[in-house]
Short mmCIF file of C-alpha atoms and ligand atoms in Angstrom, two decimals:
data_model
loop_
_atom_site.label_atom_id
_atom_site.label_comp_id
_atom_site.label_asym_id
_atom_site.label_seq_id
_atom_site.Cartn_x
_atom_site.Cartn_y
_atom_site.Cartn_z
CA MET A 1 49.93 -13.35 -5.93
CA LYS A 2 47.38 -14.89 -3.57
CA ARG A 3 48.50 -14.99 0.04
CA GLU A 4 48.70 -18.53 1.38
CA THR A 5 45.92 -18.72 3.98
CA VAL A 6 44.67 -21.26 6.48
CA VAL A 7 41.12 -20.65 7.69
CA VAL A 8 39.96 -21.36 11.23
CA LEU A 9 36.23 -21.99 11.27
CA ASP A 10 35.04 -21.01 14.71
CA PHE A 11 32.34 -23.05 16.42
CA GLY A 12 32.48 -21.06 19.64
CA GLY A 13 35.63 -22.56 21.15
CA GLN A 14 37.58 -20.69 23.78
CA TYR A 15 40.82 -21.21 21.91
CA ASN A 16 39.98 -19.96 18.42
CA GLN A 17 42.51 -17.14 18.52
CA LEU A 18 45.13 -19.45 19.95
CA ILE A 19 44.76 -21.81 16.99
CA ALA A 20 45.29 -18.93 14.56
CA ARG A 21 48.33 -17.74 16.46
CA ARG A 22 49.88 -21.20 16.49
CA VAL A 23 49.38 -21.51 12.75
CA ARG A 24 50.95 -18.10 12.24
CA GLU A 25 53.88 -19.19 14.38
CA CYS A 26 54.50 -21.68 11.57
CA GLY A 27 54.86 -18.74 9.18
CA VAL A 28 51.45 -19.36 7.63
CA TYR A 29 48.86 -16.59 7.52
CA CYS A 30 45.66 -17.61 9.25
CA GLU A 31 42.24 -16.01 9.62
CA ILE A 32 39.28 -16.83 11.85
CA TYR A 33 35.72 -16.96 10.53
CA SER A 34 32.51 -17.69 12.38
CA TYR A 35 30.69 -20.88 11.41
CA LYS A 36 27.94 -18.50 10.31
CA THR A 37 30.09 -17.34 7.37
CA GLU A 38 28.61 -18.38 4.02
CA PHE A 39 30.23 -21.31 2.32
CA GLU A 40 30.83 -19.34 -0.90
CA LYS A 41 32.87 -16.78 1.00
CA ILE A 42 35.10 -19.43 2.58
CA LYS A 43 35.49 -21.17 -0.77
CA ALA A 44 36.47 -17.92 -2.47
CA LEU A 45 39.36 -17.55 -0.03
CA GLN A 46 40.90 -20.66 -1.59
CA PRO A 47 42.29 -21.76 1.77
CA LYS A 48 45.31 -24.04 1.83
CA GLY A 49 43.74 -25.72 4.84
CA ILE A 50 40.81 -25.38 7.21
CA ILE A 51 40.63 -25.99 10.96
CA PHE A 52 37.32 -26.54 12.77
CA THR A 53 37.58 -25.31 16.36
CA GLY A 54 36.13 -26.80 19.50
CA GLY A 55 32.92 -25.46 20.98
CA PRO A 56 30.70 -25.80 24.03
CA ASN A 57 27.83 -27.67 22.35
CA SER A 58 26.85 -31.27 21.69
CA CYS A 59 26.45 -31.76 17.97
CA TYR A 60 23.00 -33.41 18.20
CA GLU A 61 21.56 -30.54 20.25
CA PRO A 62 18.93 -28.55 18.41
CA GLY A 63 20.52 -25.35 17.14
CA ALA A 64 24.08 -26.62 17.67
CA PRO A 65 26.59 -24.94 15.34
CA THR A 66 27.09 -26.82 12.11
CA TYR A 67 28.33 -26.31 8.56
CA THR A 68 27.44 -27.42 5.09
CA PRO A 69 29.10 -30.75 4.20
CA GLU A 70 30.07 -29.15 0.86
CA ILE A 71 33.07 -27.85 2.78
CA PHE A 72 34.60 -31.35 2.65
CA ASP A 73 34.63 -31.25 -1.14
CA ILE A 74 36.50 -28.05 -1.86
CA GLY A 75 39.79 -29.88 -1.85
CA ALA A 76 41.39 -28.13 1.13
CA PRO A 77 42.59 -30.45 3.91
CA ILE A 78 40.54 -30.08 7.09
CA LEU A 79 41.51 -30.64 10.71
CA GLY A 80 38.67 -30.88 13.23
CA ILE A 81 39.49 -30.24 16.87
CA CYS A 82 37.28 -31.50 19.75
CA TYR A 83 33.74 -30.32 18.85
CA GLY A 84 35.10 -29.77 15.34
CA SER A 85 36.18 -33.41 15.13
CA GLN A 86 32.81 -34.62 16.38
CA LEU A 87 31.00 -32.42 13.90
CA MET A 88 33.17 -33.73 11.07
CA MET A 89 32.34 -37.33 12.01
CA HIS A 90 28.67 -36.52 12.48
CA LEU A 91 28.35 -34.78 9.10
CA LEU A 92 30.14 -37.62 7.32
CA GLY A 93 28.13 -40.46 8.86
CA GLY A 94 29.87 -41.33 12.13
CA LYS A 95 28.31 -41.46 15.57
CA ILE A 96 28.78 -39.29 18.65
CA SER A 97 27.86 -40.46 22.15
CA LYS A 98 28.14 -39.32 25.72
CA ALA A 99 31.54 -40.66 26.81
CA PRO A 100 31.25 -43.24 29.64
CA VAL A 101 34.16 -41.47 31.34
CA ARG A 102 34.49 -37.73 30.94
CA GLU A 103 38.09 -36.83 30.12
CA TYR A 104 39.39 -33.53 31.40
CA GLY A 105 42.99 -32.44 31.72
CA LYS A 106 46.31 -33.86 30.65
CA ILE A 107 45.80 -37.36 29.28
CA GLU A 108 48.37 -39.76 27.86
CA VAL A 109 47.54 -40.57 24.25
CA THR A 110 49.15 -43.25 22.07
CA VAL A 111 49.59 -42.10 18.49
CA ASP A 112 50.29 -43.81 15.19
CA ARG A 113 53.56 -42.24 14.10
CA ASN A 114 52.96 -43.28 10.49
CA SER A 115 50.24 -40.68 10.18
CA LYS A 116 51.33 -37.42 8.56
CA LEU A 117 49.79 -35.61 11.52
CA PHE A 118 52.16 -37.30 13.96
CA THR A 119 55.50 -37.25 12.14
CA ASP A 120 58.24 -36.88 14.80
CA VAL A 121 55.70 -36.95 17.65
CA SER A 122 56.46 -39.40 20.50
CA GLU A 123 54.35 -42.55 20.44
CA LYS A 124 53.04 -41.81 23.92
CA THR A 125 52.38 -38.13 24.35
CA ILE A 126 50.48 -35.91 26.78
CA CYS A 127 47.47 -34.17 25.29
CA TRP A 128 44.85 -31.79 26.67
CA MET A 129 41.35 -33.23 26.66
CA SER A 130 38.14 -31.52 27.68
CA HIS A 131 35.01 -33.31 26.52
CA ASN A 132 31.78 -34.94 27.61
CA ASP A 133 30.92 -36.43 24.21
CA TYR A 134 33.18 -38.53 22.05
CA VAL A 135 33.23 -40.26 18.70
CA SER A 136 31.82 -43.74 19.30
CA GLU A 137 31.76 -44.71 15.62
CA MET A 138 34.02 -43.23 12.98
CA ALA A 139 32.59 -42.03 9.67
CA PRO A 140 33.22 -44.38 6.71
CA GLY A 141 36.68 -44.05 5.21
CA PHE A 142 38.38 -42.98 8.46
CA THR A 143 40.98 -44.88 10.48
CA ALA A 144 41.96 -44.35 14.08
CA ILE A 145 45.42 -42.85 14.51
CA ALA A 146 45.40 -42.22 18.27
CA HIS A 147 43.69 -43.53 21.39
CA SER A 148 43.74 -43.01 25.14
CA ASP A 149 42.50 -45.30 27.93
CA ASN A 150 39.01 -43.90 27.73
CA CYS A 151 38.86 -42.62 24.19
CA PRO A 152 39.25 -45.18 21.38
CA TYR A 153 39.25 -42.52 18.68
CA ALA A 154 41.43 -39.74 20.09
CA ALA A 155 42.48 -38.92 16.51
CA MET A 156 41.31 -40.08 13.09
CA GLU A 157 42.25 -39.59 9.47
CA ASN A 158 40.92 -40.10 6.00
CA THR A 159 44.08 -39.66 3.97
CA GLN A 160 42.34 -39.85 0.64
CA ARG A 161 40.14 -36.86 1.42
CA LYS A 162 42.84 -35.21 3.57
CA LEU A 163 40.55 -35.02 6.57
CA TYR A 164 41.95 -35.18 10.10
CA ALA A 165 40.28 -35.01 13.49
CA THR A 166 41.55 -34.86 17.06
CA GLN A 167 39.47 -35.16 20.19
CA PHE A 168 42.22 -33.34 22.11
CA HIS A 169 43.36 -29.73 21.70
CA PRO A 170 46.74 -29.47 19.95
CA GLU A 171 46.66 -25.66 20.22
CA VAL A 172 46.99 -25.42 24.01
CA LEU A 173 50.41 -25.62 25.60
CA HIS A 174 49.34 -28.51 27.86
CA THR A 175 49.42 -30.69 24.74
CA GLN A 176 53.14 -31.18 24.87
CA GLU A 177 53.70 -31.82 21.18
CA GLY A 178 50.71 -29.82 19.96
CA GLN A 179 52.72 -27.25 18.00
CA LYS A 180 54.48 -30.10 16.18
CA MET A 181 51.09 -31.61 15.27
CA LEU A 182 49.75 -28.31 13.95
CA SER A 183 52.91 -27.72 12.00
CA ASN A 184 52.62 -31.25 10.59
CA PHE A 185 49.08 -30.44 9.49
CA VAL A 186 50.06 -27.15 7.93
CA PHE A 187 53.20 -28.39 6.14
CA ASN A 188 52.86 -32.18 5.64
CA VAL A 189 49.15 -32.24 4.93
CA CYS A 190 48.29 -28.80 3.51
CA GLY A 191 51.65 -28.33 1.80
CA CYS A 192 52.06 -24.72 2.91
CA ALA A 193 55.28 -22.87 2.13
CA GLY A 194 55.31 -20.90 5.41
CA ASP A 195 56.50 -17.58 4.02
CA TRP A 196 54.32 -15.27 6.16
CA ARG A 197 56.95 -13.11 7.84
CA MET A 198 56.92 -9.71 9.48
CA ASP A 199 59.50 -8.29 7.09
CA SER A 200 57.34 -9.27 4.14
CA PHE A 201 54.27 -7.95 5.94
CA VAL A 202 55.94 -4.58 6.43
CA GLU A 203 57.17 -4.43 2.86
CA GLN A 204 53.86 -5.49 1.35
CA SER A 205 51.92 -3.09 3.56
CA ILE A 206 54.09 -0.18 2.53
CA THR A 207 53.54 -0.97 -1.15
CA ALA A 208 49.80 -1.45 -0.66
CA ILE A 209 49.45 1.79 1.34
CA ARG A 210 51.35 3.75 -1.31
CA GLU A 211 49.10 2.40 -4.02
CA LYS A 212 45.96 3.18 -2.08
CA VAL A 213 46.92 6.64 -0.87
CA GLY A 214 48.51 7.97 -4.07
CA ASP A 215 49.15 11.64 -3.37
CA GLY A 216 46.28 11.86 -0.84
CA LYS A 217 46.48 13.35 2.66
CA VAL A 218 46.45 11.05 5.69
CA LEU A 219 45.53 11.82 9.30
CA CYS A 220 46.40 9.66 12.29
CA ALA A 221 45.55 9.96 16.00
CA LEU A 222 48.70 9.01 17.84
CA SER A 223 48.43 7.99 21.48
CA GLY A 224 51.97 6.76 22.01
CA GLY A 225 50.67 3.25 22.65
CA VAL A 226 52.06 0.29 20.70
CA ASP A 227 49.34 0.03 18.06
CA SER A 228 49.05 3.65 17.07
CA SER A 229 52.85 4.09 17.14
CA VAL A 230 53.41 1.15 14.82
CA ALA A 231 50.59 2.30 12.53
CA ALA A 232 52.01 5.84 12.38
CA VAL A 233 55.56 4.73 11.59
CA LEU A 234 54.31 2.31 8.93
CA LEU A 235 52.30 5.09 7.32
CA SER A 236 55.16 7.54 7.50
CA LYS A 237 57.49 5.06 5.79
CA ALA A 238 54.88 4.64 3.09
CA VAL A 239 53.74 8.20 2.42
CA GLY A 240 56.16 10.44 4.32
CA GLU A 241 55.00 14.01 4.64
CA GLN A 242 51.49 13.30 3.39
CA LEU A 243 50.88 12.01 6.91
CA THR A 244 49.90 14.22 9.84
CA CYS A 245 49.76 12.81 13.35
CA VAL A 246 47.74 14.42 16.08
CA PHE A 247 48.67 13.61 19.65
CA VAL A 248 46.12 14.70 22.22
CA ASP A 249 47.57 15.01 25.70
CA HIS A 250 44.49 14.59 27.85
CA GLY A 251 46.39 15.09 31.07
CA LEU A 252 45.74 11.51 32.11
CA LEU A 253 49.00 10.07 30.87
CA ARG A 254 51.77 8.62 33.02
CA LYS A 255 54.50 10.86 34.38
CA ASN A 256 56.47 12.54 31.54
CA GLU A 257 54.68 10.44 28.94
CA GLY A 258 53.55 13.36 26.82
CA ASP A 259 57.12 14.62 26.50
CA GLU A 260 58.39 11.13 25.78
CA VAL A 261 55.94 10.71 22.93
CA GLU A 262 56.92 14.09 21.58
CA ALA A 263 60.61 13.25 21.84
CA VAL A 264 60.12 10.19 19.63
CA PHE A 265 57.50 11.38 17.17
CA GLY A 266 57.94 15.15 17.31
CA PRO A 267 60.11 17.36 15.10
CA ASP A 268 63.34 16.39 16.89
CA GLY A 269 62.65 12.66 16.74
CA PRO A 270 63.86 10.14 14.17
CA TYR A 271 60.62 10.05 12.18
CA LYS A 272 59.77 12.86 9.88
CA LEU A 273 56.13 13.08 10.85
CA ASN A 274 53.98 16.16 10.74
CA PHE A 275 53.36 16.01 14.46
CA ILE A 276 50.81 18.12 16.27
CA ARG A 277 50.62 17.96 20.04
CA VAL A 278 47.48 19.32 21.63
CA ASN A 279 47.78 20.12 25.29
CA ALA A 280 44.18 19.66 26.32
CA GLN A 281 44.72 18.83 29.99
CA GLU A 282 42.58 21.65 31.36
CA ARG A 283 39.68 20.82 29.08
CA PHE A 284 39.57 17.25 30.30
CA TYR A 285 39.92 18.17 33.96
CA SER A 286 37.08 20.65 33.76
CA LYS A 287 34.80 18.17 31.99
CA LEU A 288 35.64 15.55 34.60
CA ALA A 289 35.21 17.82 37.62
CA GLY A 290 32.91 16.25 40.19
CA VAL A 291 32.15 13.15 38.07
CA THR A 292 32.55 9.94 40.07
CA GLU A 293 30.70 7.23 38.16
CA PRO A 294 33.25 5.10 36.25
CA GLU A 295 31.27 4.64 33.05
CA SER A 296 30.44 8.36 32.90
CA LYS A 297 34.13 9.17 33.28
CA ARG A 298 35.03 6.81 30.45
CA LYS A 299 32.36 8.33 28.26
CA ILE A 300 33.43 11.90 28.96
CA ILE A 301 37.09 11.11 28.25
CA GLY A 302 36.27 9.25 25.02
CA GLU A 303 33.93 11.95 23.74
CA GLU A 304 36.14 14.84 24.70
CA PHE A 305 39.04 13.17 22.96
CA ILE A 306 37.08 13.01 19.75
CA ARG A 307 35.99 16.65 20.03
CA VAL A 308 39.60 17.81 20.50
CA PHE A 309 40.76 15.63 17.63
CA GLU A 310 37.98 16.95 15.37
CA GLU A 311 38.86 20.54 16.13
CA GLU A 312 42.46 19.89 15.25
CA ALA A 313 41.48 18.03 12.10
CA LYS A 314 39.33 20.96 10.99
CA LYS A 315 42.39 23.19 11.05
CA ILE A 316 44.14 20.80 8.69
CA GLY A 317 41.16 20.78 6.34
CA ALA A 318 39.85 17.91 4.27
CA VAL A 319 41.92 14.75 4.34
CA ASP A 320 41.58 11.65 2.22
CA PHE A 321 42.35 8.95 4.78
CA LEU A 322 42.05 8.43 8.50
CA VAL A 323 44.31 5.85 10.16
CA GLN A 324 42.93 3.51 12.84
CA GLY A 325 45.12 1.23 14.96
CA THR A 326 42.59 -1.63 14.93
CA ILE A 327 44.21 -5.02 15.50
CA TYR A 328 42.98 -8.54 14.77
CA PRO A 329 41.44 -9.43 18.16
CA ASP A 330 39.21 -6.33 17.76
CA VAL A 331 37.99 -7.69 14.45
CA VAL A 332 37.32 -11.33 15.25
CA GLU A 333 33.78 -12.18 16.16
CA SER A 334 33.09 -15.17 18.29
CA GLY A 335 31.36 -17.97 16.43
CA VAL A 336 28.60 -18.28 18.97
CA GLY A 337 28.08 -14.55 19.39
CA GLY A 338 26.18 -14.67 22.69
CA GLU A 339 25.24 -11.52 24.47
CA SER A 340 27.83 -11.26 27.19
CA THR A 341 27.39 -8.68 29.92
CA VAL A 342 29.31 -5.45 29.52
CA ILE A 343 31.63 -5.18 32.51
CA LYS A 344 33.19 -1.97 31.30
CA SER A 345 33.02 -0.23 27.99
CA HIS A 346 36.52 -0.48 26.56
CA HIS A 347 36.12 2.36 24.17
CA ASN A 348 39.50 3.49 23.14
CA VAL A 349 40.61 6.98 22.85
CA GLY A 350 40.71 7.24 19.09
CA GLY A 351 37.20 6.01 18.27
CA LEU A 352 35.63 7.30 15.09
CA PRO A 353 35.07 11.04 14.91
CA GLU A 354 31.84 12.11 13.19
CA HIS A 355 32.85 15.52 11.97
CA VAL A 356 36.18 14.91 10.34
CA ASP A 357 36.15 15.28 6.60
CA PHE A 358 37.76 12.10 5.25
CA LYS A 359 36.98 9.62 2.51
CA GLU A 360 38.28 6.32 3.77
CA ILE A 361 39.75 4.58 6.78
CA ILE A 362 43.09 2.80 6.68
CA GLU A 363 43.64 0.04 9.23
CA PRO A 364 47.15 -1.23 8.48
CA LEU A 365 47.31 -3.59 11.50
CA ARG A 366 43.88 -5.13 11.09
CA ASP A 367 45.31 -8.58 10.37
CA LEU A 368 47.81 -8.73 13.23
CA PHE A 369 47.80 -10.11 16.74
CA LYS A 370 49.44 -7.99 19.42
CA ASP A 371 52.72 -9.91 19.42
CA GLU A 372 52.84 -9.54 15.64
CA VAL A 373 52.26 -5.79 15.94
CA ARG A 374 55.28 -5.70 18.24
CA ARG A 375 57.34 -7.70 15.74
CA ALA A 376 56.29 -5.37 12.92
CA GLY A 377 57.29 -2.43 15.14
CA ARG A 378 60.75 -3.91 15.66
CA GLU A 379 61.01 -4.54 11.94
CA LEU A 380 60.30 -0.83 11.43
CA GLY A 381 63.09 0.09 13.83
CA ILE A 382 60.89 1.42 16.64
CA PRO A 383 62.84 1.24 19.92
CA ASP A 384 62.15 -1.72 22.23
CA TYR A 385 60.94 0.37 25.12
CA LEU A 386 58.07 1.60 22.95
CA VAL A 387 57.33 -1.69 21.27
CA ASP A 388 57.34 -3.68 24.54
CA ARG A 389 55.21 -1.21 26.46
CA GLN A 390 52.71 -2.61 28.86
CA PRO A 391 49.10 -1.91 27.93
CA PHE A 392 47.78 1.47 28.97
CA PRO A 393 44.03 2.08 28.80
CA GLY A 394 42.66 4.76 26.51
CA PRO A 395 41.03 6.70 29.38
CA GLY A 396 44.42 6.62 31.11
CA LEU A 397 44.79 7.60 34.73
CA GLY A 398 41.16 8.72 34.68
CA ILE A 399 40.19 5.14 35.55
CA ARG A 400 43.06 4.71 38.02
CA ILE A 401 41.73 7.43 40.26
CA ILE A 402 38.68 6.14 42.04
CA GLY A 403 36.01 8.82 42.15
CA ASP A 404 36.42 12.35 40.85
CA VAL A 405 39.54 13.42 39.01
CA THR A 406 41.53 16.56 39.78
CA ALA A 407 44.91 17.81 38.60
CA GLU A 408 46.31 17.25 42.12
CA LYS A 409 45.15 13.64 42.20
CA VAL A 410 46.59 13.03 38.74
CA ALA A 411 49.96 14.37 39.92
CA MET A 412 49.82 12.11 42.99
CA VAL A 413 49.09 8.96 41.06
CA GLN A 414 51.69 9.87 38.42
CA GLU A 415 54.41 10.18 41.06
CA ALA A 416 53.47 6.98 42.86
CA ASP A 417 53.19 5.09 39.59
CA ALA A 418 56.60 6.30 38.42
CA ILE A 419 58.18 5.07 41.66
CA TRP A 420 56.49 1.68 41.37
CA ARG A 421 57.63 1.33 37.77
CA GLU A 422 61.18 2.30 38.68
CA GLU A 423 61.33 -0.25 41.48
CA ILE A 424 59.81 -3.02 39.37
CA ALA A 425 62.38 -2.32 36.65
CA ALA A 426 65.23 -2.13 39.18
CA ALA A 427 64.24 -5.57 40.47
CA GLY A 428 64.29 -6.87 36.88
CA LEU A 429 60.60 -7.76 37.02
CA ASP A 430 59.39 -5.58 34.17
CA LYS A 431 59.71 -8.39 31.62
CA THR A 432 57.83 -10.98 33.68
CA ILE A 433 54.89 -8.96 34.99
CA SER A 434 52.23 -8.28 32.36
CA GLN A 435 50.88 -5.02 33.74
CA TYR A 436 51.70 -2.96 36.82
CA PHE A 437 50.64 0.47 37.99
CA ALA A 438 49.61 2.57 40.95
CA ALA A 439 46.05 3.70 41.50
CA LEU A 440 44.66 6.31 43.83
CA THR A 441 41.98 4.93 46.09
CA ASN A 442 39.41 7.45 47.15
CA MET A 443 40.05 6.52 50.74
CA HIS A 444 41.38 8.82 53.42
CA SER A 445 42.76 7.34 56.58
CA VAL A 446 44.50 8.47 59.71
CA GLY A 447 48.25 8.31 59.93
CA VAL A 448 51.09 9.79 61.90
CA MET A 449 53.95 11.76 60.44
CA GLY A 450 56.63 13.09 62.81
CA ASP A 451 54.58 14.02 65.83
CA GLY A 452 51.50 15.01 63.91
CA ARG A 453 48.30 13.35 62.86
CA THR A 454 47.64 13.04 59.12
CA TYR A 455 44.43 12.31 57.30
CA ASP A 456 45.58 11.48 53.79
CA TYR A 457 45.14 9.25 50.75
CA ALA A 458 45.94 5.59 50.25
CA ILE A 459 47.68 4.46 47.08
CA ALA A 460 47.04 0.95 45.79
CA LEU A 461 49.78 -0.92 43.95
CA ARG A 462 48.68 -3.37 41.30
CA ALA A 463 50.76 -5.94 39.40
CA VAL A 464 49.30 -8.82 37.44
CA THR A 465 50.45 -11.69 35.30
CA THR A 466 48.27 -12.79 32.44
CA THR A 467 48.49 -13.96 28.86
CA ASP A 468 45.19 -12.72 27.53
CA PHE A 469 44.09 -9.98 29.97
CA MET A 470 40.72 -11.73 30.23
CA THR A 471 41.80 -13.48 33.38
CA ALA A 472 44.79 -12.51 35.50
CA GLU A 473 46.59 -13.35 38.70
CA SER A 474 47.99 -10.90 41.19
CA ALA A 475 51.78 -11.04 40.76
CA GLN A 476 53.79 -12.36 43.70
CA VAL A 477 56.18 -9.46 43.90
CA SER A 478 58.75 -9.90 46.65
CA TRP A 479 58.15 -8.17 49.95
CA GLU A 480 61.43 -6.33 49.62
CA VAL A 481 60.31 -4.60 46.43
CA ILE A 482 56.90 -3.73 47.87
CA GLU A 483 58.44 -2.41 51.06
CA LYS A 484 60.97 -0.25 49.26
CA THR A 485 58.29 1.15 46.97
CA THR A 486 56.04 1.84 49.95
CA ASN A 487 58.74 3.74 51.78
CA ARG A 488 59.54 5.81 48.77
CA ILE A 489 55.90 6.63 48.02
CA VAL A 490 55.02 7.78 51.54
CA ASN A 491 58.20 9.84 51.67
CA GLU A 492 58.16 11.29 48.18
CA VAL A 493 54.48 11.74 47.35
CA LYS A 494 52.69 14.43 49.30
CA HIS A 495 49.32 13.57 50.87
CA VAL A 496 49.83 9.83 50.72
CA ASN A 497 50.13 8.14 54.12
CA ARG A 498 49.28 4.55 53.29
CA VAL A 499 50.14 2.04 50.53
CA LEU A 500 48.09 -1.11 49.84
CA TYR A 501 48.90 -4.04 47.58
CA ASP A 502 46.04 -5.47 45.56
CA CYS A 503 46.14 -9.28 45.95
CA THR A 504 42.99 -9.92 43.95
CA GLY A 505 42.93 -11.90 40.74
CA LYS A 506 40.61 -11.34 37.79
CA PRO A 507 37.94 -12.57 38.34
CA PRO A 508 36.60 -11.46 40.76
CA ALA A 509 38.38 -8.10 40.40
CA THR A 510 39.27 -6.51 37.08
CA ILE A 511 42.78 -5.31 36.28
CA GLU A 512 41.93 -1.61 36.32
CA PHE A 513 40.07 -0.20 39.30
CA GLU A 514 37.24 1.35 37.35
P1 LIG B 1 40.16 -4.84 32.94
O1 LIG B 1 40.24 -3.67 33.88
O2 LIG B 1 38.87 -4.86 32.15
O3 LIG B 1 41.32 -4.60 31.89
O4 LIG B 1 40.45 -6.15 33.61
C1 LIG B 1 41.78 -5.53 30.95
C2 LIG B 1 42.81 -4.85 30.08
O5 LIG B 1 42.20 -3.83 29.29
C3 LIG B 1 42.77 -2.56 29.59
N1 LIG B 1 41.67 -1.59 29.61
C4 LIG B 1 41.42 -0.73 28.62
N2 LIG B 1 42.07 -0.52 27.47
N3 LIG B 1 40.53 1.19 26.90
C5 LIG B 1 41.64 0.45 26.62
O6 LIG B 1 42.27 0.68 25.60
C6 LIG B 1 39.81 1.04 28.03
O7 LIG B 1 38.81 1.71 28.26
C7 LIG B 1 40.30 0.02 28.94
N4 LIG B 1 39.87 -0.42 30.15
C8 LIG B 1 40.74 -1.42 30.54
C9 LIG B 1 43.44 -2.72 30.93
O8 LIG B 1 44.50 -1.80 31.10
C10 LIG B 1 43.90 -4.16 30.86
O9 LIG B 1 45.09 -4.28 30.13
#
């Protein structure tokens, strides 16, 4: 049976992934495609509905993103948002102009509650606007269904052709009844059933994996992070002992993490995985000795990981499938596809090995957003503490030690980090802070301990709140918690005589120190 799908056609808007997530919150599967995707491909998907995103351009600009008007004739209802609404009007014969008053922010909009888009929405409702241009003349066949003080056509519809357009952004939370509007579009206009659920995802994936794998052998690199853990458990439920998981301990994990991963996935854990732990700490430390440049460190860790994994895989012999924990945000391409500057190379431990003998890759989580991966994990019975883990970078503590890495420095940062995590949890903050850790600055400073002078390291504490990890704010952790953590660190961790709290947001800093 064909999976009910809504397609988001991306014109370079900042919120493309948010739109897809909101649609999925309605229980409707949703995928994002660049506006550069051929029409035939979109048509072949037989979407139940299509959403045009916003975008930074003006639709009359030369080279501005556009789409073939044939899209309006495939029978699927279409909702255009912001730039998407202007493009819809433009392509169908309306007119776009520079708005006399630029609207930005929360704006009160009056809606026509008789429209299917606004069923159960308040007549006056706050919506998020962000535009310089606006629709000054609607395309033939459209009627206005919302206006604001400065925007006569804040929303429009052509019920006969099932086309809808909003100048505002229903997908952002600032639009107070935005989720209602999107759900109205998906259910009232597109007629979706809304049966995309994690339990059905898990069930269907297991069946599909079994079919694909047959009696083949499967190999998975397990890091203990959320994605690879969920992928491994899903695979083990599907093909049991045909799966082998290799866990490379690169010596840059948090305190006790290697043993914790082994306790869950190893022979004494609840999952019957063929689990191989490789203790490769020394190899990594010797490769990293004396290396201080952050990108070189990342590269060394990533490459060494693959070498270790390959060696282990060789011992197993030829396999048929290799599992990758790719998730949807890794797959989505931005519609505009500009060349943005590389701030840091986020290569994950677990990139593709070149010398492993396998036929095909399996990416069971390719369609899921992070929160959906967590839901699938819960569905599979993986314990909360694993499923709700904060993100941990592939290169691990290697990028939380500024400058060169040694076993002693790793031990120091592990201890300090464990204390910080304990205190954050004790204060009940672990659910509200998005990411928190200790880092070892490369700074020595003078201190006094007892009657003696010290010349020791400074630890930096970091805690941030964020929803997307692209921007972040330094978390306002109470002084009491910071003070207690500081006291414990200087007392319990040898060679640390100073603790600093990082108050910087992202930008201008990044979350990790390297
Ligand atoms: P930054 O430091 O770029 O981090 O602000 C944003 C988020 O990405 C994580 N991060 C990484 N994750 N491999 C990963 O898997 C990496 O190389 C890497 N570098 C940073 C970081 O922990 C934060 O959540």
